[in-house]
Coordinates of C-alpha atoms and ligand atoms in Angstrom, one line a residue:
M1 CA 36.9 32.5 -99.9
A2 CA 38.3 31.0 -103.0
A3 CA 42.1 31.0 -103.5
Q4 CA 43.3 33.6 -106.0
Q5 CA 46.7 34.0 -107.5
E6 CA 47.4 37.8 -107.2
R7 CA 45.6 40.2 -104.8
T8 CA 46.4 43.9 -104.0
C9 CA 44.9 45.9 -101.2
D10 CA 45.4 48.9 -99.0
V11 CA 45.6 47.0 -95.7
A12 CA 46.1 43.3 -95.3
V13 CA 45.4 41.8 -91.9
I14 CA 47.0 38.5 -90.9
G15 CA 44.9 36.7 -88.4
A16 CA 41.1 36.7 -87.8
G17 CA 41.1 36.6 -84.1
T18 CA 39.8 39.5 -81.9
A19 CA 42.7 41.9 -82.7
G20 CA 42.5 41.1 -86.5
I21 CA 38.8 41.3 -86.9
I22 CA 38.8 44.7 -85.2
A23 CA 41.8 45.9 -87.2
E24 CA 40.1 45.0 -90.5
K25 CA 36.9 46.7 -89.6
R26 CA 38.7 49.9 -88.4
A27 CA 40.8 50.0 -91.5
R28 CA 37.8 49.5 -93.7
A29 CA 35.8 52.2 -91.8
A30 CA 38.8 54.6 -92.5
G31 CA 38.4 54.0 -96.2
A32 CA 40.8 51.3 -96.9
E33 CA 40.4 48.4 -99.2
T34 CA 41.1 45.4 -96.9
L35 CA 41.9 41.7 -96.8
L36 CA 41.5 39.5 -93.8
I37 CA 43.7 36.4 -93.9
D38 CA 43.4 33.5 -91.5
A39 CA 44.6 29.9 -91.7
T40 CA 41.3 28.5 -90.2
F41 CA 38.7 31.2 -89.5
S42 CA 38.0 29.2 -86.4
G43 CA 36.2 31.9 -84.7
T44 CA 38.8 33.5 -82.3
T45 CA 40.8 32.0 -79.5
C46 CA 38.6 33.8 -77.0
A47 CA 35.3 32.1 -78.1
D48 CA 36.7 28.8 -79.2
V49 CA 39.5 27.7 -76.9
G50 CA 40.1 30.6 -74.4
C51 CA 38.0 33.0 -72.4
M52 CA 34.6 31.7 -73.1
P53 CA 35.0 27.9 -72.7
S54 CA 37.2 28.4 -69.6
K55 CA 34.6 30.6 -67.9
L56 CA 31.9 27.9 -68.9
L57 CA 33.9 25.2 -67.1
I58 CA 34.4 27.6 -64.1
A59 CA 30.6 28.4 -64.0
A60 CA 29.9 24.6 -63.6
A61 CA 32.5 24.3 -61.0
D62 CA 31.0 27.2 -59.0
V63 CA 27.7 25.4 -59.0
A64 CA 29.3 22.1 -57.8
F65 CA 31.2 24.0 -55.1
G66 CA 28.1 25.9 -54.0
V67 CA 26.3 22.5 -53.3
S68 CA 29.4 21.1 -51.5
E69 CA 29.3 24.2 -49.2
A70 CA 25.6 24.3 -48.6
E71 CA 25.7 22.5 -45.3
C72 CA 27.4 25.5 -43.6
F73 CA 24.2 27.4 -44.3
G74 CA 22.0 24.7 -42.9
I75 CA 21.0 23.3 -46.2
T76 CA 21.3 19.6 -47.1
A77 CA 22.2 19.0 -50.7
T78 CA 24.0 16.3 -52.5
S79 CA 25.5 16.5 -56.1
R80 CA 26.4 14.0 -58.6
I81 CA 28.6 15.5 -61.3
D82 CA 27.9 14.2 -64.7
G83 CA 31.2 15.0 -66.5
A84 CA 29.9 14.3 -69.9
A85 CA 26.9 16.6 -69.4
V86 CA 29.2 19.3 -68.0
M87 CA 31.3 19.2 -71.2
Q88 CA 28.3 19.1 -73.4
R89 CA 26.7 22.2 -71.9
L90 CA 30.2 23.9 -72.2
R91 CA 30.4 23.0 -75.9
R92 CA 26.8 24.0 -76.6
H93 CA 27.4 27.5 -75.4
R94 CA 30.9 27.7 -76.6
D95 CA 29.7 26.7 -80.2
R96 CA 27.1 29.5 -80.1
F97 CA 29.8 32.1 -79.2
V98 CA 32.0 30.8 -82.0
Q99 CA 29.0 30.7 -84.5
G100 CA 28.4 34.4 -83.7
V101 CA 32.0 35.2 -84.6
R102 CA 31.9 33.1 -87.8
S103 CA 28.7 34.6 -89.0
G104 CA 30.4 38.0 -88.9
F105 CA 33.0 36.7 -91.4
S106 CA 30.2 36.0 -93.9
R107 CA 28.8 39.6 -93.6
L108 CA 32.2 41.1 -94.7
P109 CA 32.3 42.6 -98.2
E110 CA 32.7 39.8 -100.9
G111 CA 36.4 38.7 -101.2
T112 CA 37.6 40.3 -98.0
C113 CA 38.3 36.9 -96.3
L114 CA 41.3 34.9 -97.6
R115 CA 41.9 31.4 -96.2
G116 CA 45.5 30.4 -96.0
R117 CA 48.7 30.6 -93.8
A118 CA 50.5 33.8 -94.6
R119 CA 54.1 34.6 -94.7
F120 CA 56.2 37.7 -95.6
T121 CA 58.0 37.6 -99.0
G122 CA 59.0 41.3 -98.6
P123 CA 58.1 44.4 -96.5
D124 CA 54.8 44.9 -98.5
T125 CA 54.1 41.4 -99.9
L126 CA 52.7 38.2 -98.5
E127 CA 52.4 34.7 -99.9
L128 CA 49.7 32.1 -98.7
D129 CA 50.5 28.4 -98.5
D130 CA 48.3 27.8 -101.7
G131 CA 50.5 30.2 -103.7
T132 CA 48.2 33.3 -103.5
R133 CA 50.4 36.4 -103.6
I134 CA 49.2 39.7 -101.9
R135 CA 50.6 43.2 -102.2
A136 CA 49.5 45.7 -99.6
R137 CA 50.2 49.3 -98.7
A138 CA 50.1 48.3 -95.0
I139 CA 50.0 45.1 -93.1
V140 CA 48.7 44.3 -89.7
I141 CA 50.2 41.2 -87.9
A142 CA 47.5 39.8 -85.5
T143 CA 48.5 36.1 -85.4
G144 CA 47.9 35.6 -81.6
S145 CA 49.8 33.1 -79.5
E146 CA 49.8 29.3 -79.0
P147 CA 50.3 27.2 -75.9
A148 CA 54.0 26.3 -75.3
V149 CA 54.6 22.5 -74.7
P150 CA 58.0 22.1 -73.2
K151 CA 60.2 19.4 -74.9
P152 CA 60.0 16.9 -72.0
F153 CA 56.3 16.6 -72.3
R154 CA 56.0 16.3 -76.2
A155 CA 56.7 12.5 -76.1
L156 CA 53.4 12.0 -74.0
G157 CA 51.4 12.3 -77.2
A158 CA 47.6 12.2 -76.6
R159 CA 48.0 12.3 -72.8
V160 CA 48.9 16.0 -73.2
L161 CA 46.0 18.5 -72.9
T162 CA 46.2 22.2 -73.6
N163 CA 43.5 24.8 -74.0
R164 CA 43.3 23.7 -77.5
N165 CA 41.9 20.2 -76.8
L166 CA 40.7 20.2 -73.2
F167 CA 37.2 21.7 -74.0
D168 CA 36.6 18.9 -76.7
L169 CA 37.1 16.0 -74.1
P170 CA 33.9 13.9 -74.1
D171 CA 34.1 13.5 -70.4
L172 CA 36.1 14.8 -67.4
P173 CA 39.3 12.6 -66.7
E174 CA 39.8 11.2 -63.2
S175 CA 43.0 12.9 -62.6
V176 CA 45.0 15.7 -64.2
G177 CA 48.6 17.0 -63.6
V178 CA 48.8 20.7 -64.4
I179 CA 52.1 22.2 -65.5
G180 CA 52.0 26.0 -64.9
A181 CA 50.4 28.2 -62.2
G182 CA 49.6 31.2 -64.5
A183 CA 46.2 32.3 -65.2
V184 CA 45.3 29.4 -67.5
G185 CA 46.7 26.8 -65.1
I186 CA 45.1 28.1 -62.0
E187 CA 41.7 28.7 -63.5
L188 CA 41.4 25.4 -65.0
A189 CA 43.0 23.5 -62.2
Q190 CA 40.5 24.8 -59.7
A191 CA 37.6 24.3 -62.0
L192 CA 38.5 20.7 -62.7
A193 CA 39.2 20.0 -58.9
R194 CA 35.8 21.5 -58.0
L195 CA 34.2 19.2 -60.7
G196 CA 35.8 16.1 -58.8
V197 CA 39.0 15.6 -60.8
R198 CA 42.1 14.9 -58.7
V199 CA 44.4 17.7 -59.5
E200 CA 47.9 18.8 -58.6
V201 CA 49.7 21.9 -60.0
F202 CA 53.5 22.1 -60.7
D203 CA 55.2 25.4 -61.3
A204 CA 58.8 26.4 -61.9
G205 CA 58.3 29.8 -60.3
R206 CA 57.6 31.1 -56.8
T207 CA 54.3 33.1 -57.5
L208 CA 50.9 32.3 -58.7
A209 CA 49.0 34.1 -61.6
G210 CA 51.5 36.9 -61.8
L211 CA 50.7 38.1 -58.3
P212 CA 53.3 39.9 -56.0
E213 CA 54.6 37.6 -53.3
G214 CA 52.4 38.4 -50.4
V215 CA 49.1 38.1 -52.3
S216 CA 50.4 35.0 -54.1
A217 CA 51.2 33.3 -50.8
E218 CA 47.8 34.1 -49.4
L219 CA 46.1 32.7 -52.6
C220 CA 48.4 29.6 -52.6
R221 CA 47.3 29.0 -48.9
I222 CA 43.7 29.3 -49.8
L223 CA 43.8 27.1 -53.0
S224 CA 46.0 24.4 -51.3
R225 CA 42.8 23.4 -49.4
E226 CA 41.4 22.3 -52.7
F227 CA 44.3 20.8 -54.5
A228 CA 48.1 20.5 -54.2
I229 CA 50.4 23.2 -55.6
H230 CA 54.1 22.4 -55.9
Q231 CA 56.2 25.5 -56.6
E232 CA 59.8 26.0 -57.8
T233 CA 59.7 22.6 -59.5
E234 CA 59.9 21.5 -63.1
P235 CA 58.9 17.8 -63.1
R236 CA 59.8 15.4 -65.8
A237 CA 57.2 13.1 -67.1
E238 CA 57.0 9.5 -68.4
P239 CA 54.2 7.4 -69.8
D240 CA 52.5 5.1 -67.4
G241 CA 50.1 2.8 -69.1
E242 CA 47.3 4.9 -70.7
G243 CA 48.4 7.8 -68.3
L244 CA 51.6 9.3 -67.2
R245 CA 53.8 9.8 -64.2
L246 CA 55.2 13.2 -63.1
I247 CA 58.5 12.8 -61.3
R248 CA 60.2 15.5 -59.3
E249 CA 62.7 15.5 -56.3
G250 CA 60.9 14.0 -53.3
G251 CA 58.2 12.0 -55.1
S252 CA 56.2 11.1 -58.1
A253 CA 52.4 10.9 -58.9
R254 CA 50.4 9.3 -61.5
F255 CA 47.7 11.1 -63.6
D256 CA 45.4 10.2 -66.4
R257 CA 46.3 13.4 -68.3
L258 CA 48.6 16.3 -68.3
L259 CA 47.3 19.8 -68.8
V260 CA 50.2 22.0 -70.0
A261 CA 49.6 25.6 -69.2
A262 CA 53.3 26.7 -69.4
G263 CA 52.8 30.1 -71.2
R264 CA 51.7 31.3 -74.6
P265 CA 54.4 32.5 -76.9
P266 CA 53.4 34.6 -79.9
Q267 CA 52.7 32.8 -83.2
L268 CA 55.3 34.4 -85.4
D269 CA 57.6 31.6 -86.5
A270 CA 55.7 30.8 -89.8
L271 CA 55.7 34.5 -90.8
D272 CA 59.2 34.7 -92.2
L273 CA 59.5 38.0 -90.5
E274 CA 63.2 38.5 -91.6
K275 CA 61.8 39.1 -95.2
A276 CA 59.8 41.9 -93.9
G277 CA 63.0 43.7 -92.8
L278 CA 61.8 44.1 -89.2
D279 CA 64.0 44.6 -86.2
L280 CA 63.3 41.7 -83.8
D281 CA 64.0 41.4 -80.1
D282 CA 65.7 38.4 -78.6
K283 CA 62.4 36.4 -78.5
G284 CA 61.9 37.1 -82.2
I285 CA 59.1 39.6 -81.6
P286 CA 59.3 42.7 -83.9
R287 CA 60.2 45.9 -81.9
F288 CA 57.2 48.1 -82.0
D289 CA 55.7 51.3 -80.6
P290 CA 53.0 50.4 -77.9
Q291 CA 51.1 53.5 -78.6
T292 CA 50.9 53.4 -82.4
L293 CA 51.5 49.6 -82.8
Q294 CA 54.0 50.4 -85.6
C295 CA 57.0 48.0 -86.1
G296 CA 60.0 50.3 -86.6
E297 CA 59.5 52.7 -89.5
Q298 CA 57.7 50.3 -91.6
P299 CA 54.0 50.3 -92.7
I300 CA 53.6 47.1 -90.6
F301 CA 51.6 47.1 -87.3
I302 CA 51.4 44.2 -84.6
A303 CA 48.4 43.8 -82.3
G304 CA 47.1 41.4 -79.8
D305 CA 48.8 38.4 -78.4
A306 CA 51.2 38.5 -81.3
N307 CA 53.2 41.3 -79.7
H308 CA 53.1 39.8 -76.3
E309 CA 52.8 43.1 -74.6
R310 CA 49.6 42.6 -72.7
P311 CA 48.0 39.3 -73.9
L312 CA 44.5 39.9 -72.8
L313 CA 41.2 40.2 -74.7
H314 CA 40.4 43.9 -74.0
E315 CA 44.1 44.8 -74.9
A316 CA 43.8 42.8 -78.1
A317 CA 40.7 44.7 -79.1
D318 CA 42.1 48.2 -78.3
E319 CA 45.3 47.3 -80.1
G320 CA 43.5 45.9 -83.1
A321 CA 41.5 49.2 -83.4
I322 CA 44.5 51.4 -83.4
A323 CA 46.6 49.1 -85.7
G324 CA 43.8 48.9 -88.3
E325 CA 43.3 52.7 -88.2
N326 CA 47.0 53.5 -88.5
A327 CA 47.5 51.0 -91.2
A328 CA 44.8 52.8 -93.2
R329 CA 46.1 56.3 -92.5
F330 CA 49.8 55.5 -92.7
P331 CA 52.1 57.7 -92.3
D332 CA 49.8 59.9 -90.3
L333 CA 49.6 57.8 -87.1
A334 CA 47.1 58.0 -84.1
K335 CA 48.3 57.1 -80.6
L336 CA 46.5 54.7 -78.3
K337 CA 45.9 56.0 -74.8
R338 CA 46.8 52.7 -73.0
P339 CA 44.4 51.8 -70.2
V340 CA 45.7 51.1 -66.7
P341 CA 47.0 47.5 -66.8
M342 CA 44.6 45.0 -65.3
A343 CA 44.8 41.3 -65.3
I344 CA 42.2 39.1 -63.5
T345 CA 42.4 35.4 -62.9
F346 CA 39.0 33.9 -62.4
C347 CA 39.9 31.5 -59.5
R348 CA 38.0 31.6 -56.3
P349 CA 38.7 33.8 -54.6
D350 CA 39.4 35.9 -57.9
A351 CA 42.9 37.2 -58.2
A352 CA 43.9 40.5 -59.9
V353 CA 46.9 42.7 -60.6
I354 CA 46.3 46.3 -61.5
G355 CA 48.5 49.2 -62.3
T356 CA 51.9 49.8 -60.8
L357 CA 53.4 47.5 -58.1
P358 CA 55.8 48.9 -55.4
T359 CA 59.5 48.5 -56.0
E360 CA 62.4 49.5 -53.8
D361 CA 62.7 52.9 -55.3
N362 CA 59.2 54.0 -56.7
G363 CA 58.1 55.5 -53.4
L364 CA 54.8 53.6 -53.2
V365 CA 53.2 52.7 -49.9
T366 CA 50.9 49.7 -49.3
G367 CA 47.6 49.6 -47.5
C368 CA 46.1 46.2 -46.9
A369 CA 42.6 44.9 -46.4
D370 CA 41.8 41.5 -45.0
Y371 CA 38.8 39.7 -46.3
A372 CA 38.9 36.9 -43.6
R373 CA 37.0 39.2 -41.2
Q374 CA 35.0 41.3 -43.6
G375 CA 31.4 41.5 -42.9
R376 CA 29.7 40.7 -46.3
A377 CA 32.3 38.1 -47.0
R378 CA 31.3 36.3 -43.8
V379 CA 27.7 36.6 -44.6
M380 CA 28.4 34.9 -47.9
G381 CA 30.6 32.1 -46.5
R382 CA 33.4 33.6 -48.5
A383 CA 35.5 35.2 -45.9
Q384 CA 39.1 34.8 -47.1
G385 CA 41.7 36.7 -49.1
I386 CA 43.5 40.0 -49.1
C387 CA 43.6 43.2 -51.1
E388 CA 46.9 45.3 -51.2
I389 CA 46.5 48.9 -52.6
Y390 CA 49.5 50.8 -53.7
A391 CA 49.7 54.6 -53.6
D392 CA 52.2 57.5 -53.8
R393 CA 53.8 58.2 -50.3
D394 CA 53.5 61.8 -51.3
G395 CA 49.8 62.7 -51.5
G396 CA 48.4 59.1 -51.4
R397 CA 47.4 59.0 -55.1
L398 CA 46.3 55.5 -56.0
R399 CA 48.8 53.7 -58.4
G400 CA 48.1 50.0 -58.3
A401 CA 46.6 47.0 -56.4
A402 CA 46.8 43.3 -56.1
L403 CA 44.2 41.1 -54.6
C404 CA 42.7 37.7 -54.1
A405 CA 39.3 38.3 -52.6
P406 CA 35.7 37.2 -53.0
H407 CA 34.1 38.7 -56.2
G408 CA 37.5 40.3 -56.7
E409 CA 36.7 40.8 -60.5
H410 CA 34.5 43.7 -59.5
L411 CA 36.8 45.1 -56.9
A412 CA 39.6 45.0 -59.5
H413 CA 37.5 47.1 -61.9
E414 CA 36.6 49.6 -59.2
L415 CA 40.3 50.0 -58.3
A416 CA 41.4 50.3 -61.9
W417 CA 38.8 53.0 -62.6
A418 CA 39.8 54.9 -59.4
I419 CA 43.4 54.7 -60.5
S420 CA 42.5 55.9 -64.1
C421 CA 40.6 58.8 -62.7
G422 CA 43.7 59.8 -60.7
L423 CA 42.0 59.5 -57.3
S424 CA 43.9 59.7 -54.1
A425 CA 43.0 57.3 -51.2
S426 CA 41.2 60.0 -49.4
E427 CA 39.2 61.0 -52.5
M428 CA 38.2 57.4 -53.0
L429 CA 37.1 57.3 -49.3
D430 CA 34.8 60.2 -50.0
L431 CA 32.9 58.3 -52.7
P432 CA 29.7 56.4 -51.6
F433 CA 30.3 52.9 -50.2
Y434 CA 27.0 51.0 -49.8
H435 CA 26.5 48.7 -46.8
P436 CA 26.9 45.8 -46.5
T437 CA 29.2 45.2 -49.6
L438 CA 32.5 43.7 -50.4
E439 CA 33.5 47.2 -51.5
E440 CA 33.4 48.4 -47.9
G441 CA 36.2 45.8 -47.2
L442 CA 38.6 48.2 -49.2
K443 CA 38.3 50.9 -46.6
P444 CA 40.9 49.7 -44.1
A445 CA 43.5 49.6 -47.0
L446 CA 42.5 53.1 -48.1
R447 CA 42.7 54.4 -44.5
Q448 CA 46.1 52.9 -44.0
I449 CA 47.3 54.6 -47.1
C450 CA 46.0 57.9 -45.7
E451 CA 48.0 57.3 -42.6
L452 CA 51.2 56.4 -44.4
A453 CA 50.9 59.4 -46.7
A454 CA 49.8 61.7 -43.8
T455 CA 46.6 62.8 -45.6
S456 CA 43.1 63.3 -44.5
Q457 CA 40.9 60.1 -44.3
G458 CA 38.2 62.1 -46.1
Q459 CA 35.0 63.8 -44.9
R460 CA 33.6 60.6 -43.1
A461 CA 36.9 59.8 -41.2
G462 CA 36.0 57.6 -38.3
G463 CA 32.4 57.8 -39.2
D464 CA 31.6 54.2 -39.6
I465 CA 32.1 51.0 -37.7
L466 CA 31.4 48.1 -39.9
P467 CA 30.2 44.6 -38.6
G468 CA 33.1 42.3 -39.1
D469 CA 35.7 45.0 -38.4
Q470 CA 35.6 44.6 -34.7
C471 CA 35.1 40.8 -34.2
Ligands
FAD1 C1 42.4 29.3 -71.7 C2 42.4 30.8 -72.0 C3 41.6 31.6 -71.2 C4 41.7 32.9 -71.4 N1 40.8 33.8 -70.7 C5 40.9 35.1 -70.8 C6 40.1 35.9 -70.0 O1 39.2 35.5 -69.2 N2 40.2 37.3 -70.2 C7 41.1 37.8 -71.0 O2 41.1 39.0 -71.2 N3 41.9 37.0 -71.8 C8 41.8 35.7 -71.7 N4 42.6 34.9 -72.4 C9 43.5 35.6 -73.5 C10 42.7 36.0 -74.6 O3 41.9 34.9 -75.1 C11 43.7 36.5 -75.7 O4 44.4 37.6 -75.3 C12 43.0 36.9 -77.1 O5 42.1 36.0 -77.5 C13 44.1 37.1 -78.2 O6 43.4 37.5 -79.4 P1 44.3 37.7 -80.7 O7 43.4 38.3 -81.7 O8 45.6 38.3 -80.4 O9 44.6 36.2 -81.1 P2 43.7 35.0 -81.7 O10 42.3 35.1 -81.3 O11 44.5 33.8 -81.3 O12 43.8 35.1 -83.3 C14 45.0 34.8 -84.0 C15 44.5 34.3 -85.4 O13 45.7 34.3 -86.3 C16 45.6 33.2 -87.1 N5 47.0 33.0 -87.6 C17 48.1 32.7 -86.9 N6 49.1 32.7 -87.7 C18 48.7 32.9 -89.0 C19 49.3 32.9 -90.3 N7 50.7 32.8 -90.5 N8 48.5 33.1 -91.4 C20 47.2 33.3 -91.2 N9 46.5 33.3 -90.0 C21 47.3 33.1 -89.0 C22 45.1 32.0 -86.2 O14 44.5 31.0 -87.0 C23 44.1 32.8 -85.3 O15 42.7 32.7 -86.0 C24 42.6 33.5 -72.3 C25 43.4 32.7 -73.1 C26 43.3 31.3 -72.9 C27 44.2 30.5 -73.7
NAD2 N1 41.6 35.4 -66.8 C1 42.4 35.8 -67.8 O1 42.4 37.0 -68.1 C2 43.3 34.8 -68.5 C3 43.1 33.5 -68.4 C4 43.9 32.7 -69.0 C5 44.9 33.2 -69.7 N2 45.1 34.5 -69.9 C6 46.2 35.1 -70.7 O2 47.0 34.0 -71.3 C7 48.4 34.3 -70.9 C8 49.1 32.9 -70.8 O3 48.7 32.2 -69.7 P1 49.5 31.0 -69.1 O4 48.9 30.7 -67.8 O5 49.5 29.9 -70.1 O6 50.9 31.6 -69.0 P2 51.9 32.2 -68.0 O7 53.0 32.7 -68.6 O8 51.0 33.3 -67.3 O9 52.2 31.2 -66.8 C9 52.9 30.0 -67.2 C10 53.4 29.3 -65.9 O10 54.1 28.1 -66.4 C11 55.2 27.9 -65.6 N3 56.1 27.0 -66.3 C12 56.6 27.1 -67.6 N4 57.3 26.0 -67.9 C13 57.3 25.2 -66.9 C14 57.7 23.8 -66.6 N5 58.4 23.1 -67.5 N6 57.5 23.3 -65.4 C15 56.8 23.9 -64.5 N7 56.3 25.2 -64.7 C16 56.5 25.8 -65.9 C17 55.8 29.3 -65.4 O11 56.7 29.4 -64.2 C18 54.5 30.2 -65.2 O12 54.2 30.4 -63.9 C19 48.3 35.0 -69.6 O13 49.5 35.8 -69.4 C20 47.1 35.8 -69.8 O14 47.5 37.1 -70.5 C21 44.3 35.3 -69.2

């Protein structure tokens, strides 16, 4: 990856995260000569500081929580959480995921990888911080996003944690204040709390993890048994010895560390986008076509968190593929068939938002399932949560869902797949539902939709009485 002074290529990809790696691969497969540029080649946000380490922390928290709940099954168990060992296991696995990505870089054709921070000097030219100049027929922007640290917290220095440094802590802190109740804040707050850290969450908004109000209120009620959640508040912070104090109307609390999970704006500032002649929106993001990923009429494409459309891993991968292919075949552009939107937050119970939510004028009806009485959930000692399913009043075709329910990640997929297939509630009721499963718990919501839409409840209408339904 030696620095060079002048390079030309068909397609230059800025950013070697998930979107960029896939964009480069697809462009090369389409016959383009490619360059993959990255400031660090750290091995993707997902593997290094995002999806994978956060799920490793949650996996440890699940084990600790299982032990703490064992007594209700008649099992006596005690746990001692060794925070240093928890973090060591996390890093051991995280580092393997990262190593897997990095070894992929070394298998790319010689000279493809260029290390450096890129910025535009014209619509088809880039310059790296070491002075290397690049001319490309087409350019893919795949620069990802970065955690926002609101100004009032910046003076706290090393007391501030984000997803960038949390997973490198040698041990678990005793107490953490969390700013932000989005997916990052909620997942990490609960995992830390279950691992014995004293946690409180503070959010400026009224809802958790992007959920609609009713489901958010239910999730908040459930999570509040484990840690405090303060909504509609923007606390200020001041240093307090080695730790900090969060101050808001009605009180203050001291914490060892502050985890800031206050959103992830795209990383575009350093790119000098104005030199590329792109039309930018009020947040400085290039206007682009979500199907082709093209920015305006230029041979420039934007994929993954950088475009802020759907900042999720599977979307970054899809977008990278189409952006890379279109960059190679410009101006003959392919269109991405966008999947049904689906966002899962891996708290317990899992939370998810899928497809279209009801508004005052989109004619959707809501069926609701309650997991507090559901048979399998009770068997598992996990009987809590709800699932709302949204469907057309006319015909009962499924359009969306929101849930917080045990093993909700799987329910979310099943609902997203049913919506993708264009099923109605009565058609979904005609599919096989094994007993006793959490999937059965969706039936009351589907039946309610059939009633509201005045459609048949499917061939097996009234044919099953499930344990849990009636007690
Ligand atoms: C804590 C956490 C947990 C998450 N969990 C999940 C999850 O469970 N499921 C899920 O679907 N999503 C999850 N996400 C979101 C997911 O990780 C992202 O959507 C995804 O990784 C974005 O990939 P990307 O390719 O767009 O960006 P990245 O992987 O961030 O890649 C961007 C790259 O661009 C490089 N770069 C930036 N600017 C420049 C420049 N000027 N010049 C050169 N290089 C540059 C950076 O060095 C970086 O390597 C999580 C995110 C976080 C933070
Ligand atoms: N399981 C997953 O798929 C997963 C997990 C983590 C992250 N992600 C992705 O990462 C993205 C970013 O996640 P995130 O949680 O950082 O951002 P987010 O935008 O979803 O949530 C940020 C929250 O911080 C609050 N906030 C902002 N400034 C504040 C302040 N000063 N005081 C109090 N509250 C404040 C906002 O009200 C908001 O609720 C998500 O949208 C998601 O796409 C996905």
